C-alpha angles and dihedrals in degrees: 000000000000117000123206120214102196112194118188105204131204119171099320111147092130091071117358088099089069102041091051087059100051094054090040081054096061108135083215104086101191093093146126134193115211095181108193114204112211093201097280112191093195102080094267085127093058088055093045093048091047089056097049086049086056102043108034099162094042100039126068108187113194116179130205146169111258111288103143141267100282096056089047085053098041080049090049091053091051092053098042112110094185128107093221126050122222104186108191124176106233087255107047132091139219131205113248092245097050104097099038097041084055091043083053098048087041092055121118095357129107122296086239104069117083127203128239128199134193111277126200139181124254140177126186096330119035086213096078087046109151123215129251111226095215125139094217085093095097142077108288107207076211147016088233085054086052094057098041090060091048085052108038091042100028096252134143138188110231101230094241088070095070130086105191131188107236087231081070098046098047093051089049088055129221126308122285099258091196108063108087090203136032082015076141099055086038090060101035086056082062095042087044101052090064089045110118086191150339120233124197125220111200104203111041104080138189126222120209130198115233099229124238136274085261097052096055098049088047088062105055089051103120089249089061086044094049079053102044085049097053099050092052081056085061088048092071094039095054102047090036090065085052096043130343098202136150091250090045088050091040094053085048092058099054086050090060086039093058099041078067099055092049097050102033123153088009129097096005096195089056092051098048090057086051093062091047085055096056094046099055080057092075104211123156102188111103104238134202140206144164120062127334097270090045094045083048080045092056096051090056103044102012125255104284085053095046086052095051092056093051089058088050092048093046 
């Protein structure tokens, strides 16, 4: 079975060369790299030219003018020939053995199970990578079951993570071109929903890259927040249609929640459709977010308080 590493790059010269090595050293061999240039300006595009010169058989090297991360990923996927899609950010890294120990796990079961890894944060040497407590490191009997743990206990599964069968991407559909932020977890809820289960392998890993100090600031702007908010909105559209339950409710809920304690005070307007959000949900249960002593806060003032003396407290 082929297996397609798309990588979306935008001026990263910086690390791109890496990346591209440790998905070239993949021990299984079955693989193939569509690497999906977003009009970098940094010299990015004469790396990735150098290494398609060097691997012909193994490279694939599409240009394009700047449209975002999520159409040269939608483009990677169109040209992919693989049965099975890798997606890695152009500054990430994966383990030698990722991709074959989950080919291995995936082998002989249904199309619609995907395979997890372990991810952990980096920064410059993956040797001083640092664990991420989460709970999502486990067998899932479903993909909905998945994303009712990252939204009930604020967890996520980096993308790289996944190995995904292209029958389940397909049916999920390509990503929203036009969220500027999450468009990953946007479009994972959609993969997830059609998932029959999740299976962990324990030994392949994904190291992730803690993003800079720009990055960061770019994404609490109020367009990224408009964004951010949207795509939880998908969020509820996508799993209602696979099951409208009180514990789905309930986990929607906490994802609006918890929309409001990120943003607050900030962007009013955005925070009061949140809460509009969270009340057509209907949901009675008094629900909780943030770290253990606000949520112990919020028990004791309620939530808005709890919010306002954040803001005092800094």
């Amino acid at each position: 079975m082929r297996v397609s590493i798309i990588i979306p790059v935008f001026n990263k010269a910086s690390y791109i060369k890496e990346t591209l090595e440790s998905a070239l050293g993949q021990t299984y061999s079955n693989i193939e790299i569509i690497l999906v240039n977003d009009g970098s300006t940094d010299g990015s595009f004469e790396i990735l030219k150098a290494y398609v010169e060097k691997f012909p058989d193994r490279v694939l090297l599409i240009d394009q003018e700047n449209q975002g991360v999520s159409t040269a990923t939608n483009i990677g996927i169109q040209a992919a020939k693989g049965e099975y899609i890798q997606f890695l950010d152009a500054d990430d890294l994966i383990s030698p053995d990722k991709i074959e120990k989950q080919i291995q796990l995936l082998s002989g079961i249904s199309i619609k199970t995907i395979a997890t890894c372990e991810w952990v944060n980096f920064k410059n040497d993956i040797q001083g990578n640092t664990n991420v407590p989460y709970g999502v490191f486990r067998d899932f009997d479903s993909g909905l079951n998945l994303l009712l743990r990252f939204w009930n206990e604020q967890e996520m599964m980096q993308p790289a993570a996944y190995l995904t069968h292209r029958s389940l991407i397909d049916k999920a559909g390509p990503w929203d071109e036009s969220l500027t932020i999450n468009q990953d977890g946007e479009f994972f809820t959609r993969v997830l929903v059609n998932a029959e289960q999740v299976l962990y392998e324990a030994q392949g890993k994904v190291y992730y890259r803690s993003p800079g100090e720009s990055n960061v600031s770019q994404q609490k702007s109020e367009r990224a927040m408009k964004s951010l908010l949207e795509s939880y909105r998908c969020y509820e559209k996508e799993v209602l249609k696979i099951e409208d339950s009180e514990r789905v409710r309930i986990a929607l809920k906490k994802v609006y929640q918890k929309f409001v304690y990120d943003v607050y005070p900030q962007y009013p307007d955005l925070i009061k459709k949140a809460e509009s959000l969270m009340d057509s949900l209907g949901v009675r249960e008094k629900t909780y977010t943030g770290g253990p002593k606000f949520q112990q806060l919020s028990k004791i003032l309620g939530f808005k308080n709890a919010l306002r003396v954040k803001r005092c407290l800094g």
